mmCIF file of C-alpha atoms in Angstrom:
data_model
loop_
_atom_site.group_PDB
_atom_site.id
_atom_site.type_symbol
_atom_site.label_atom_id
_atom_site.label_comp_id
_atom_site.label_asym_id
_atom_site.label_seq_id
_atom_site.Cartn_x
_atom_site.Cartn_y
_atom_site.Cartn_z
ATOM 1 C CA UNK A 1 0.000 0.000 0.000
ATOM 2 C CA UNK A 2 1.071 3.883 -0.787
ATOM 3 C CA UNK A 3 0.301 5.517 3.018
ATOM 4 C CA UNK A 4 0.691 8.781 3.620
ATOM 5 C CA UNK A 5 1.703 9.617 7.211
ATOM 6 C CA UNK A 6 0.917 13.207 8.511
ATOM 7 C CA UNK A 7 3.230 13.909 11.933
ATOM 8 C CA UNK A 8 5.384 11.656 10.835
ATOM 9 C CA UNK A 9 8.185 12.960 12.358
ATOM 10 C CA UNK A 10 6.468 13.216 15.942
ATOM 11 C CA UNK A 11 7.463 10.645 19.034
ATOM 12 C CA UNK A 12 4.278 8.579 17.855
ATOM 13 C CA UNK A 13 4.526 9.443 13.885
ATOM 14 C CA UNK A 14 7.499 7.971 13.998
ATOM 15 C CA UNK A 15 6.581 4.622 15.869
ATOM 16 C CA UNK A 16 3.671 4.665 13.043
ATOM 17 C CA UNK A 17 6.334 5.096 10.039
ATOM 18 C CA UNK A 18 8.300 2.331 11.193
ATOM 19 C CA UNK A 19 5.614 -0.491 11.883
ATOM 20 C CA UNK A 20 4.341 0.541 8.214
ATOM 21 C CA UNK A 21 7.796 0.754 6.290
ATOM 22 C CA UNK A 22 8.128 -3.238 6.612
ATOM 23 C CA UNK A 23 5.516 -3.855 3.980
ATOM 24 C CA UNK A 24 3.574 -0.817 2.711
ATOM 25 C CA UNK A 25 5.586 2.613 0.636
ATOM 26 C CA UNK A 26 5.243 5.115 3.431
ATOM 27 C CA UNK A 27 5.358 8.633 2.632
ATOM 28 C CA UNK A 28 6.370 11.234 5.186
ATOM 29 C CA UNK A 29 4.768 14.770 5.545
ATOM 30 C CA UNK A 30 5.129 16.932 8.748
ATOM 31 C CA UNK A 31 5.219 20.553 9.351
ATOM 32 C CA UNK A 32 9.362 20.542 9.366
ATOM 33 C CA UNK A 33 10.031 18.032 6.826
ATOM 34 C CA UNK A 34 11.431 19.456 3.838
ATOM 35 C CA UNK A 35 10.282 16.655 1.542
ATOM 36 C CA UNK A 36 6.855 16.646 2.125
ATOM 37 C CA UNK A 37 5.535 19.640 4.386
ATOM 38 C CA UNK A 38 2.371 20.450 5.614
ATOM 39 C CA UNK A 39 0.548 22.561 7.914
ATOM 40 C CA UNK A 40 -2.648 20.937 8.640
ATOM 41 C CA UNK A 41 -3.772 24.228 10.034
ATOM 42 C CA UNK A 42 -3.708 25.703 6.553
ATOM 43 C CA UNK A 43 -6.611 24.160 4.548
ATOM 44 C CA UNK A 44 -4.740 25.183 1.296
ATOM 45 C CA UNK A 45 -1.373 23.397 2.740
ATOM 46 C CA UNK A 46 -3.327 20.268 2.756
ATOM 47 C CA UNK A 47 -5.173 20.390 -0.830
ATOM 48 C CA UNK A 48 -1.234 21.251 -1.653
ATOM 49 C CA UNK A 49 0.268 18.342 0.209
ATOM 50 C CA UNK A 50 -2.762 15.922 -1.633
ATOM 51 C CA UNK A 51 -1.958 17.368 -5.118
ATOM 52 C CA UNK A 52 1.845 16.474 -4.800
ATOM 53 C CA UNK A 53 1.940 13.162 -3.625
ATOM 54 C CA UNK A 54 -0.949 11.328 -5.713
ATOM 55 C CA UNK A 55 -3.145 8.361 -5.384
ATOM 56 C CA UNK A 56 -2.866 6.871 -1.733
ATOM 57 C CA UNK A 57 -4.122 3.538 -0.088
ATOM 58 C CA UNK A 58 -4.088 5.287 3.199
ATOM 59 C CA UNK A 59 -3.953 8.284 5.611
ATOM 60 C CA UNK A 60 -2.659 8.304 8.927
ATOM 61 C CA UNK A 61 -2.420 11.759 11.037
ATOM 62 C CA UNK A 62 -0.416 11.138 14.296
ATOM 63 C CA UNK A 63 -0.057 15.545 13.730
ATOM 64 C CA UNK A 64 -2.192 18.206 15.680
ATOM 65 C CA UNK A 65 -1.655 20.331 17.817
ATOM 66 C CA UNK A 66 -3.776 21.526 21.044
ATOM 67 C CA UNK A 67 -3.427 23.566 24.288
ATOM 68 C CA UNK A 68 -2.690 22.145 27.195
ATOM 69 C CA UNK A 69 -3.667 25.094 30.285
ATOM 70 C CA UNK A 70 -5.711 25.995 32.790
ATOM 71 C CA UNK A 71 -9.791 26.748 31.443
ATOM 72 C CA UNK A 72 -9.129 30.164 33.323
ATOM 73 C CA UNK A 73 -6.211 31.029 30.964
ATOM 74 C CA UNK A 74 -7.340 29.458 27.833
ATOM 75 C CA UNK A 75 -7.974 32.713 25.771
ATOM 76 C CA UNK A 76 -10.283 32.766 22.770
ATOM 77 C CA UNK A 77 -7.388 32.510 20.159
ATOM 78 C CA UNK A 78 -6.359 29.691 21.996
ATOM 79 C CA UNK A 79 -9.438 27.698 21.335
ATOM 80 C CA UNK A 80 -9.167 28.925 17.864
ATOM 81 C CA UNK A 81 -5.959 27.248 17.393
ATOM 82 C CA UNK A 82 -7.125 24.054 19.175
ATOM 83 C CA UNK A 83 -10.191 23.950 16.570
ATOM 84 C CA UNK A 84 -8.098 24.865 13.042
ATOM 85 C CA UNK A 85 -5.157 22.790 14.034
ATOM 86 C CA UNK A 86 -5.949 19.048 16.054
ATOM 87 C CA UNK A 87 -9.756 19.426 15.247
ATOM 88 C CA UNK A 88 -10.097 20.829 12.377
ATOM 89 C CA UNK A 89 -7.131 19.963 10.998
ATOM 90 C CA UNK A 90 -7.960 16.252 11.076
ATOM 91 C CA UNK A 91 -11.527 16.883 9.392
ATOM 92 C CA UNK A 92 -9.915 18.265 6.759
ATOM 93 C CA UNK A 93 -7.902 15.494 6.035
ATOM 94 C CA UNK A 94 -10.839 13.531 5.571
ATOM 95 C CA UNK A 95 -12.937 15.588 3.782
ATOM 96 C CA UNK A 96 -10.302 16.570 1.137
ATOM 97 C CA UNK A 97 -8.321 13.295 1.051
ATOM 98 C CA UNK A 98 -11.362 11.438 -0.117
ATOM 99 C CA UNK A 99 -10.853 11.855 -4.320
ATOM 100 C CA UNK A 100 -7.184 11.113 -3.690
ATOM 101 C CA UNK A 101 -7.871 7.751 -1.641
ATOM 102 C CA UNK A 102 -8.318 4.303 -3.685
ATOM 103 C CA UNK A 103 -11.420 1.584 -3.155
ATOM 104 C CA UNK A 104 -11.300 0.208 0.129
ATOM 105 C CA UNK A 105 -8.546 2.949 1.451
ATOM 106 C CA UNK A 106 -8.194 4.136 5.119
ATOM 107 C CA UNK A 107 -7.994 7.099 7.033
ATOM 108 C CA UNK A 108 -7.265 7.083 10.895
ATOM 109 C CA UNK A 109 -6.779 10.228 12.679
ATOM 110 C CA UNK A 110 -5.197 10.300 16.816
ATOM 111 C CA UNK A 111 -7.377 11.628 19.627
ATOM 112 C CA UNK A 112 -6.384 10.836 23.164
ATOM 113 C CA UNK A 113 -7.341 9.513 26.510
ATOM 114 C CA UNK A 114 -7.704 13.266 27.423
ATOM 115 C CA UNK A 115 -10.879 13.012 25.122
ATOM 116 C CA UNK A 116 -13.193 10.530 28.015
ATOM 117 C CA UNK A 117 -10.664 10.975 30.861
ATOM 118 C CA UNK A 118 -9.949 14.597 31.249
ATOM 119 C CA UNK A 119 -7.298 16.494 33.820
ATOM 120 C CA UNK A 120 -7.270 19.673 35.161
ATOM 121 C CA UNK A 121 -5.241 22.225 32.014
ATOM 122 C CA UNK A 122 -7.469 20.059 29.735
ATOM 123 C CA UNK A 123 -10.643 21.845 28.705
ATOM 124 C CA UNK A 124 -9.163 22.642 24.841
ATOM 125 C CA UNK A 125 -7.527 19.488 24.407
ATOM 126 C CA UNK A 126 -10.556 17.087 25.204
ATOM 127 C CA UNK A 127 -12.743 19.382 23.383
ATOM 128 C CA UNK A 128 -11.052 18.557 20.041
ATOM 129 C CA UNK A 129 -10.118 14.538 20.680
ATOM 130 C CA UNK A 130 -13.818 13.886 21.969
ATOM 131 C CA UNK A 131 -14.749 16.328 18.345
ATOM 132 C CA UNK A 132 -12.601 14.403 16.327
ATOM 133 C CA UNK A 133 -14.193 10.947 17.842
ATOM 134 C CA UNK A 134 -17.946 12.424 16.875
ATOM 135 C CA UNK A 135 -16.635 13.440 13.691
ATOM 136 C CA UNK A 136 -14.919 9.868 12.626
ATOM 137 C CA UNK A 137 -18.327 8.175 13.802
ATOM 138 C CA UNK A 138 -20.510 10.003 11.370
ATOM 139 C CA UNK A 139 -17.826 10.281 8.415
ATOM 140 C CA UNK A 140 -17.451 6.552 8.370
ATOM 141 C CA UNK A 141 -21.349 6.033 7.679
ATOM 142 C CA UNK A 142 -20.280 8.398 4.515
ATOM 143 C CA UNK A 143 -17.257 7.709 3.309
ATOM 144 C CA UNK A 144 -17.093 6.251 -0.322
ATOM 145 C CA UNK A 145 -16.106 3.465 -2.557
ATOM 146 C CA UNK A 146 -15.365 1.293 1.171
ATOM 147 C CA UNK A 147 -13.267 3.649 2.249
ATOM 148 C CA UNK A 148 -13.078 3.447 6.118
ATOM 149 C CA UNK A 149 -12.710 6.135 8.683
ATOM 150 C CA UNK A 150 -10.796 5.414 12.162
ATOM 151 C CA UNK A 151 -9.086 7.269 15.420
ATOM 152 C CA UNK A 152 -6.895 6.033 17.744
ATOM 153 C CA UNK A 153 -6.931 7.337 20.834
ATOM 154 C CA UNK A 154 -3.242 7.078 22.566
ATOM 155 C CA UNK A 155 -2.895 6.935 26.250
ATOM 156 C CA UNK A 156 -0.177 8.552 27.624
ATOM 157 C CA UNK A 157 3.054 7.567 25.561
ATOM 158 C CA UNK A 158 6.027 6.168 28.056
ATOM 159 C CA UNK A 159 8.143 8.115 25.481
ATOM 160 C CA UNK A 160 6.531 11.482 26.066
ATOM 161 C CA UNK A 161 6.181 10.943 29.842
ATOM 162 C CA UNK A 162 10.134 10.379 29.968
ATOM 163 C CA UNK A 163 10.758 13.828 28.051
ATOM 164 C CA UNK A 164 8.456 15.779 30.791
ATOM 165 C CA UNK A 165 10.450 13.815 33.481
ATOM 166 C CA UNK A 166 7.444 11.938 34.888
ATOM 167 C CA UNK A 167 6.944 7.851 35.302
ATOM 168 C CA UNK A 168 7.278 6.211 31.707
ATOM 169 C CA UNK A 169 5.531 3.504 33.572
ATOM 170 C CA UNK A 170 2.228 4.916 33.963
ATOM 171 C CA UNK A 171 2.495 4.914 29.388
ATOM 172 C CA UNK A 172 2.540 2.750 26.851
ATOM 173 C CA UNK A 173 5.540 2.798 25.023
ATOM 174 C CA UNK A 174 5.304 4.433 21.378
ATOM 175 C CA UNK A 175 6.028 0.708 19.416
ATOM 176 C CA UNK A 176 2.554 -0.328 21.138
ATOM 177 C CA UNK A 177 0.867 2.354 20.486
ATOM 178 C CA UNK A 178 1.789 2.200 17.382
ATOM 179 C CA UNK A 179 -0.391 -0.992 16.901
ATOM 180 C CA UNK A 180 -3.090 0.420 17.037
ATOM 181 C CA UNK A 181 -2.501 2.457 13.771
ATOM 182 C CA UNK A 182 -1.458 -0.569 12.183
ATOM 183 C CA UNK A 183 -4.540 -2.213 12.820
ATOM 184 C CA UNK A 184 -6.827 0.558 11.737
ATOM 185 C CA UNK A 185 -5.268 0.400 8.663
ATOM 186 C CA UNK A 186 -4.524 -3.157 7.789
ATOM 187 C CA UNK A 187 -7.634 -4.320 9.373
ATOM 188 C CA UNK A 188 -12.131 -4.061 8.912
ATOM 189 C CA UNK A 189 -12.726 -1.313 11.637
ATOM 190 C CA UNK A 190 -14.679 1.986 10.547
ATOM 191 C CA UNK A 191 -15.913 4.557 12.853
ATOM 192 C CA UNK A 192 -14.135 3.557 15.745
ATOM 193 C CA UNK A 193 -12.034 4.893 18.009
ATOM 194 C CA UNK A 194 -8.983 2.021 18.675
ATOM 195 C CA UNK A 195 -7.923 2.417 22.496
ATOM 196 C CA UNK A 196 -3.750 1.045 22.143
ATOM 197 C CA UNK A 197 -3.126 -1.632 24.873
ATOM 198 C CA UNK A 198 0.109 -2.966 26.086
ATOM 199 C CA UNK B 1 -32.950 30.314 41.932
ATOM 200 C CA UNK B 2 -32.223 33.269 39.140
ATOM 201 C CA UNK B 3 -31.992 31.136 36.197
ATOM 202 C CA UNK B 4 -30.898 32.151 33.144
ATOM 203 C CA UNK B 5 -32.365 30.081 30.306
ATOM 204 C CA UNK B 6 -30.246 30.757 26.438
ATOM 205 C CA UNK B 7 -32.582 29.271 23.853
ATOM 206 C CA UNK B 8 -35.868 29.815 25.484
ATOM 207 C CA UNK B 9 -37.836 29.912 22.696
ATOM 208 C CA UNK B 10 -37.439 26.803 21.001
ATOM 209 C CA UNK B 11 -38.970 23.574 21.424
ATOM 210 C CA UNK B 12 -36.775 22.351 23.796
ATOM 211 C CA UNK B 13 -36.088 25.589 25.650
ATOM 212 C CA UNK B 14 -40.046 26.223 25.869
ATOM 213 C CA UNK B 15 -40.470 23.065 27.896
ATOM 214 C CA UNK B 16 -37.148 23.794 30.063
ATOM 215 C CA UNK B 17 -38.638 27.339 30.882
ATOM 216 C CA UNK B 18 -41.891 25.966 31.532
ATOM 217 C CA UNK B 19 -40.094 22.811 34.063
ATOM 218 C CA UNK B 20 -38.289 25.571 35.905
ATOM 219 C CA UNK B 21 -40.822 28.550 36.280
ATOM 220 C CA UNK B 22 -42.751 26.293 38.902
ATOM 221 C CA UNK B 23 -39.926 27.223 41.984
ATOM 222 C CA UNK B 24 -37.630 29.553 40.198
ATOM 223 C CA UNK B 25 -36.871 33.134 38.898
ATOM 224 C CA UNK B 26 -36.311 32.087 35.005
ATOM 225 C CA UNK B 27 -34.933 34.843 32.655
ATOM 226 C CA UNK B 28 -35.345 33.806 28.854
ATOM 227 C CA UNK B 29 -32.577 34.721 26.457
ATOM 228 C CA UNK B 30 -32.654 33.955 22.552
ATOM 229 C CA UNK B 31 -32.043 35.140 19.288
ATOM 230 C CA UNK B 32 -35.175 36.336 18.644
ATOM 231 C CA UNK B 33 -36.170 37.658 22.048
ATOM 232 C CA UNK B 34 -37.040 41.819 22.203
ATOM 233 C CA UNK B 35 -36.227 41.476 25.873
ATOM 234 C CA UNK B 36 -32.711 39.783 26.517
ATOM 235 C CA UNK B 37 -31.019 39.011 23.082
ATOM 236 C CA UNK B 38 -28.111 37.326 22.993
ATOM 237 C CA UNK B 39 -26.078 35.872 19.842
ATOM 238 C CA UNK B 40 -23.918 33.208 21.048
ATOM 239 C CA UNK B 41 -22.209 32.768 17.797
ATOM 240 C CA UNK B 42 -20.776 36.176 19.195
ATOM 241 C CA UNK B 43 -18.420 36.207 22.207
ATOM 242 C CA UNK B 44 -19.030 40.206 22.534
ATOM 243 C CA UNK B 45 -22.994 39.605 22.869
ATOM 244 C CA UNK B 46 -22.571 36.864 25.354
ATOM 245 C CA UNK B 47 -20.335 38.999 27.338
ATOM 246 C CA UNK B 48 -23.313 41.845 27.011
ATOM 247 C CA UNK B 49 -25.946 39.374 28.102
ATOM 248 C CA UNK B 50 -24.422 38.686 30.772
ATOM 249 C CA UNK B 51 -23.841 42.012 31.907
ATOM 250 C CA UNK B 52 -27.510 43.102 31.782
ATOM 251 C CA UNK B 53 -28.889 40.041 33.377
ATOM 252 C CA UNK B 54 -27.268 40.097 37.270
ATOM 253 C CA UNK B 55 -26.135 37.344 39.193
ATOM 254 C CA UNK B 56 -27.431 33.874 38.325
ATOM 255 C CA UNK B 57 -27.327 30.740 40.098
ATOM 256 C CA UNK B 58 -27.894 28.568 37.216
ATOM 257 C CA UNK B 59 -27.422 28.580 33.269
ATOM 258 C CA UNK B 60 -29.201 26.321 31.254
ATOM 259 C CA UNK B 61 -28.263 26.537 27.229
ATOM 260 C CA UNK B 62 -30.810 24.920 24.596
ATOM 261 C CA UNK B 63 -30.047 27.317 21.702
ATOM 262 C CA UNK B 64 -27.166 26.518 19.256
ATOM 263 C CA UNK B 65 -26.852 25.901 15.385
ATOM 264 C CA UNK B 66 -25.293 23.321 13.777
ATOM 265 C CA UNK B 67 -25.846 21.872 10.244
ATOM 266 C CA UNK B 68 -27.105 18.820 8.999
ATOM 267 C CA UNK B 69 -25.856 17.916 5.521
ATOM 268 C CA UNK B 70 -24.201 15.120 3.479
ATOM 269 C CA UNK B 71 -20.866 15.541 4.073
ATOM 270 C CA UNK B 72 -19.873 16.289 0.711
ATOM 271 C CA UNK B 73 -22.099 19.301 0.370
ATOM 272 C CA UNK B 74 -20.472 20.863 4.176
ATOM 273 C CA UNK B 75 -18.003 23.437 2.810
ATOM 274 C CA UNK B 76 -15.920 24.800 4.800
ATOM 275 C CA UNK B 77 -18.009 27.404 6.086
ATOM 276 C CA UNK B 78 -20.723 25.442 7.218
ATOM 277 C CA UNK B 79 -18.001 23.747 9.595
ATOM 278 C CA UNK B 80 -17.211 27.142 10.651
ATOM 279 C CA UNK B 81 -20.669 28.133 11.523
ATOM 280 C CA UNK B 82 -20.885 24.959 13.331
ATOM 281 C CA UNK B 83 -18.211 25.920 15.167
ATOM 282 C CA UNK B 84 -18.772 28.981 16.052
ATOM 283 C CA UNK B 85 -22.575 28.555 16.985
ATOM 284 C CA UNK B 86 -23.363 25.361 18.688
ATOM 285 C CA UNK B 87 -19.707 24.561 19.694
ATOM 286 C CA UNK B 88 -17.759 27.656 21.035
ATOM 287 C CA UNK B 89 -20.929 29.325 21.378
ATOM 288 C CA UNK B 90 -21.896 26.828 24.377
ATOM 289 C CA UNK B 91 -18.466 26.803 25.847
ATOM 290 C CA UNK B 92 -17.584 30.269 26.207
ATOM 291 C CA UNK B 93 -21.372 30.868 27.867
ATOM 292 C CA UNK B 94 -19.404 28.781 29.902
ATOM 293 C CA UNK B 95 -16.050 30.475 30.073
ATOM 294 C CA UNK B 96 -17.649 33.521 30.415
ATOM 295 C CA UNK B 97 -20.483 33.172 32.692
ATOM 296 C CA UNK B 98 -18.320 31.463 35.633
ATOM 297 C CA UNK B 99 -17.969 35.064 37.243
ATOM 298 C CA UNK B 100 -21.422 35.656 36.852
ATOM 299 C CA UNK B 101 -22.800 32.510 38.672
ATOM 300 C CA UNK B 102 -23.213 31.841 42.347
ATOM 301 C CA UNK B 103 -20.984 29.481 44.582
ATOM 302 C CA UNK B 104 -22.432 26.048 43.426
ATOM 303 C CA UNK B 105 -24.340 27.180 40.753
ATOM 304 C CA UNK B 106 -24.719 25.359 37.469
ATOM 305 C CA UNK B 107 -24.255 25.476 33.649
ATOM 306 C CA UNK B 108 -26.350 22.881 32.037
ATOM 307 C CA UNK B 109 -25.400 22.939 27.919
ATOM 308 C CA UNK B 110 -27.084 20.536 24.995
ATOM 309 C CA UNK B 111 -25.907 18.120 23.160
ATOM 310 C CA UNK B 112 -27.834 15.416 21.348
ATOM 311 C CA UNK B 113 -28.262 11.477 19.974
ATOM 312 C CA UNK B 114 -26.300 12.620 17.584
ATOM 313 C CA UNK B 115 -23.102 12.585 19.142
ATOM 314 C CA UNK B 116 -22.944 9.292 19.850
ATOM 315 C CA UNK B 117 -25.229 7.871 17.077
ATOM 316 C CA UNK B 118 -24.595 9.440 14.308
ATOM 317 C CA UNK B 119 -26.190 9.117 10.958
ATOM 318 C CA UNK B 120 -25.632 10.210 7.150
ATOM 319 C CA UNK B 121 -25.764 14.041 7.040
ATOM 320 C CA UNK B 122 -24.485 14.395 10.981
ATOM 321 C CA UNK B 123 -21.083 15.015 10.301
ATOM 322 C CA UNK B 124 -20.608 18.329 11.625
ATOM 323 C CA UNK B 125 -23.576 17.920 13.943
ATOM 324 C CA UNK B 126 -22.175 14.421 15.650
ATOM 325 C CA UNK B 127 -18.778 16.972 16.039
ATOM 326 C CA UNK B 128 -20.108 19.574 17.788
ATOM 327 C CA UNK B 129 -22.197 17.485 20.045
ATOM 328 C CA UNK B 130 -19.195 15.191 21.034
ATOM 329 C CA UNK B 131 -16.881 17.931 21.008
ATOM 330 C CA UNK B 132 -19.328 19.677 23.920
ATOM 331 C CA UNK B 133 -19.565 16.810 25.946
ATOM 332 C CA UNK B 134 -15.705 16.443 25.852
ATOM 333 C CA UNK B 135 -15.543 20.297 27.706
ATOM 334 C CA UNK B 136 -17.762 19.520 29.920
ATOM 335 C CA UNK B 137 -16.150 16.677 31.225
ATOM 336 C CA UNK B 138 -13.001 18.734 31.585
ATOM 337 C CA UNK B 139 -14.770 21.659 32.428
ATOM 338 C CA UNK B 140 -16.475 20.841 35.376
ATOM 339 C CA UNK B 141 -12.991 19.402 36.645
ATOM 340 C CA UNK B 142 -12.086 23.173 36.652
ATOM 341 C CA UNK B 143 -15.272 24.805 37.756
ATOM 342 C CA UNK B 144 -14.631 27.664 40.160
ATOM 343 C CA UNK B 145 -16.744 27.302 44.021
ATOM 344 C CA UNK B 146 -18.607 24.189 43.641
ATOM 345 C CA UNK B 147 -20.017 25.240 40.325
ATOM 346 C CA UNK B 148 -21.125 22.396 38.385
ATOM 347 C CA UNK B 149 -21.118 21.908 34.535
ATOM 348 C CA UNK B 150 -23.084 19.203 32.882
ATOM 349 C CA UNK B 151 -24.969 18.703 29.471
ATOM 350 C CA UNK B 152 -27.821 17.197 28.324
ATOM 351 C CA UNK B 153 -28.181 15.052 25.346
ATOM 352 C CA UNK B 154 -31.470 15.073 23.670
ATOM 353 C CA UNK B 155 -32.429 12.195 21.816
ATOM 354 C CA UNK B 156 -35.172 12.900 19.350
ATOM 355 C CA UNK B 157 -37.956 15.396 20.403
ATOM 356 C CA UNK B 158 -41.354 14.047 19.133
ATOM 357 C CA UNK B 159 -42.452 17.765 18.687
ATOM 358 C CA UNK B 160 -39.868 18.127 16.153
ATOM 359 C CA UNK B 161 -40.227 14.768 14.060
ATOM 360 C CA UNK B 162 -43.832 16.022 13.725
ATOM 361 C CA UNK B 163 -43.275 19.150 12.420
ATOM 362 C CA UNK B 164 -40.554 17.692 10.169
ATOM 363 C CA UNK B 165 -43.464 14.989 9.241
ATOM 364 C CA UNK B 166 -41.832 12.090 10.552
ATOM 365 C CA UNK B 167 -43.392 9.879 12.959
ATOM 366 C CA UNK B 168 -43.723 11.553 17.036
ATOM 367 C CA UNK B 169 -43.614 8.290 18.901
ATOM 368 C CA UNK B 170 -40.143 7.521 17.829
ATOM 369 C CA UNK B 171 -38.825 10.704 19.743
ATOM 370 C CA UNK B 172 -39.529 11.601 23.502
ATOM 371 C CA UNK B 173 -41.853 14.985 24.336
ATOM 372 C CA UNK B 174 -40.516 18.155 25.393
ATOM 373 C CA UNK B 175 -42.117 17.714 28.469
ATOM 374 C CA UNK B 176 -39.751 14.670 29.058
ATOM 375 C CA UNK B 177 -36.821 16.205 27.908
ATOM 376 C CA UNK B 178 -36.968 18.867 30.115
ATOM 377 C CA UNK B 179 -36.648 16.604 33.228
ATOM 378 C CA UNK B 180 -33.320 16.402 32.295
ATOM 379 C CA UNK B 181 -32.367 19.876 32.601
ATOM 380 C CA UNK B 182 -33.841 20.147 35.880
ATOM 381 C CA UNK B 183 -32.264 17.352 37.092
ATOM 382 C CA UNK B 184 -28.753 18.529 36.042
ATOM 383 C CA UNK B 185 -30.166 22.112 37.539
ATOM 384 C CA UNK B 186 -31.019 20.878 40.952
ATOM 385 C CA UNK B 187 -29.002 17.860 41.410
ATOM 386 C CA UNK B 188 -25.745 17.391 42.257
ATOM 387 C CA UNK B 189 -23.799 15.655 39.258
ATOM 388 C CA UNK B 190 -21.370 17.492 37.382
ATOM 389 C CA UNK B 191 -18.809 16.520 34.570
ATOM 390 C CA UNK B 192 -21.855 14.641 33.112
ATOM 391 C CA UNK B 193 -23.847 14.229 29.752
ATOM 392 C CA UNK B 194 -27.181 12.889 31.028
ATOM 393 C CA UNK B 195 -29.385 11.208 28.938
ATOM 394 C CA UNK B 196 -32.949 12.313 28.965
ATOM 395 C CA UNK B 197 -35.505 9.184 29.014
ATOM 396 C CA UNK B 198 -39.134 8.203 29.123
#
């Protein structure tokens, strides 16, 4: 399969690359890369992005970015970013990837745990993974020619954990994660959310 | 109570004003209203509202646009409207009504069947909805002096399948629906999407 990874270069993006590479062309886009860049934000970046790198089997976005802070401090352009970038974003990788997506292709987009198991500093964030969710329910009853539409919602990564100095025992590590992805887009699932266990 | 009801002319808002007028001071806010007006597709006329009104010890939201339409046919400003109305409209009421409302008050916002069940056409509706019950789960984690913050999630209201023409006993009556909101009003959950039933 030709799979198009979005994030790609991100701790789980990368996890997601290399369980693909072993039997599937993968191609890389991320906001940094200078092969294949893309700012999901940008609804022309993506319709860009979809027009260089022609007919795909499947789309995986482990990209978006939210705001992590306290309600109280969350300011109205921050919700704006949280809704154009991880929210939005996403949609829009559905809604314009369709025509470039073969038969029987695959999208699967990343929420979180944040979306059904909030924390305090987490209003934006599990605004936009439990959007997302609602959004790849009702896409997948629309989708066309088979195609299927998936999440995966990561727990915390051990990975990511490590980097902010907490337990990377309370995570999963990225690899396992990583499964999940694999299985949305090797396997029957549409319009579900796939919750990564170790 | 002084309860401030958003929406209060609809058919769901009609029935919440009528449920809560029995023990309480109600003030009715809409779109339409001569007497307190309030666009809450507009952060400015929320923040107005909510100047004129006073303290309140409760705010109950049953007002907010989203649209239904094959998925296809959403363009990109149809998601924004959905955004903007039923999404951020509910959460800043929210985010900007905390400093109006009493120590353990209550915001009560709507959601619907939709989020969870989606069907062809709900794409941006089965969004919003899901992406409203994920702030209020992280919301009410956050709430200032025992405020609570819950929504409601309306399954089909048999006052408007018959006025779309479709059959009334497969939907539950205003009347019923209602209960909801004054359960999530005068009880003591919080954090939670209840689920109005027969």
């Amino acid at each position: 399969m030709r799979i198009l990874v979005v994030g790609a270069t991100g701790t789980i993006g990368r996890a997601v690359v290399a369980a693909l590479s072993a039997s599937n062309e993968v191609i890389s886009a991320s906001l940094s890369s200078t092969t294949v860049k893309v700012d999901i934000a940008d609804p022309a970046s993506i319709q860009q992005m979809y027009r260089s790198v022609g007919r795909l089997n499947a789309v995986v976005c482990a990209a978006g970015q939210a705001k992590f802070a306290p309600l109280a401090q969350l300011s109205d352009a921050d919700f704006r970013f949280c809704l154009d970038n991880k929210l939005m974003g996403q949609v829009n990788l559905v809604r314009f990837g369709f025509e470039h997506v073969e038969d029987g292709g695959s999208f699967t987009l990343t929420t979180g745990i944040l979306a059904q198991a909030p924390i305090p500093g987490s209003a934006a964030i599990s605004l936009v993974n439990a959007g997302v969710e609602g959004f790849i329910r009702a896409a997948a009853l629309e989708a066309p020619r088979k195609i299927r539409v998936n999440a995966v919602s990561p727990p915390w990564v051990a990975e990511t954990l490590q980097a902010l100095k907490m337990d990377p025992s309370q995570g999963l590590p990225a690899t396992t994660v990583a499964r999940a992805y694999l299985r949305s887009v090797t396997g029957t699932d549409t319009g579900s959310t796939l919750q990564p266990s170790a």
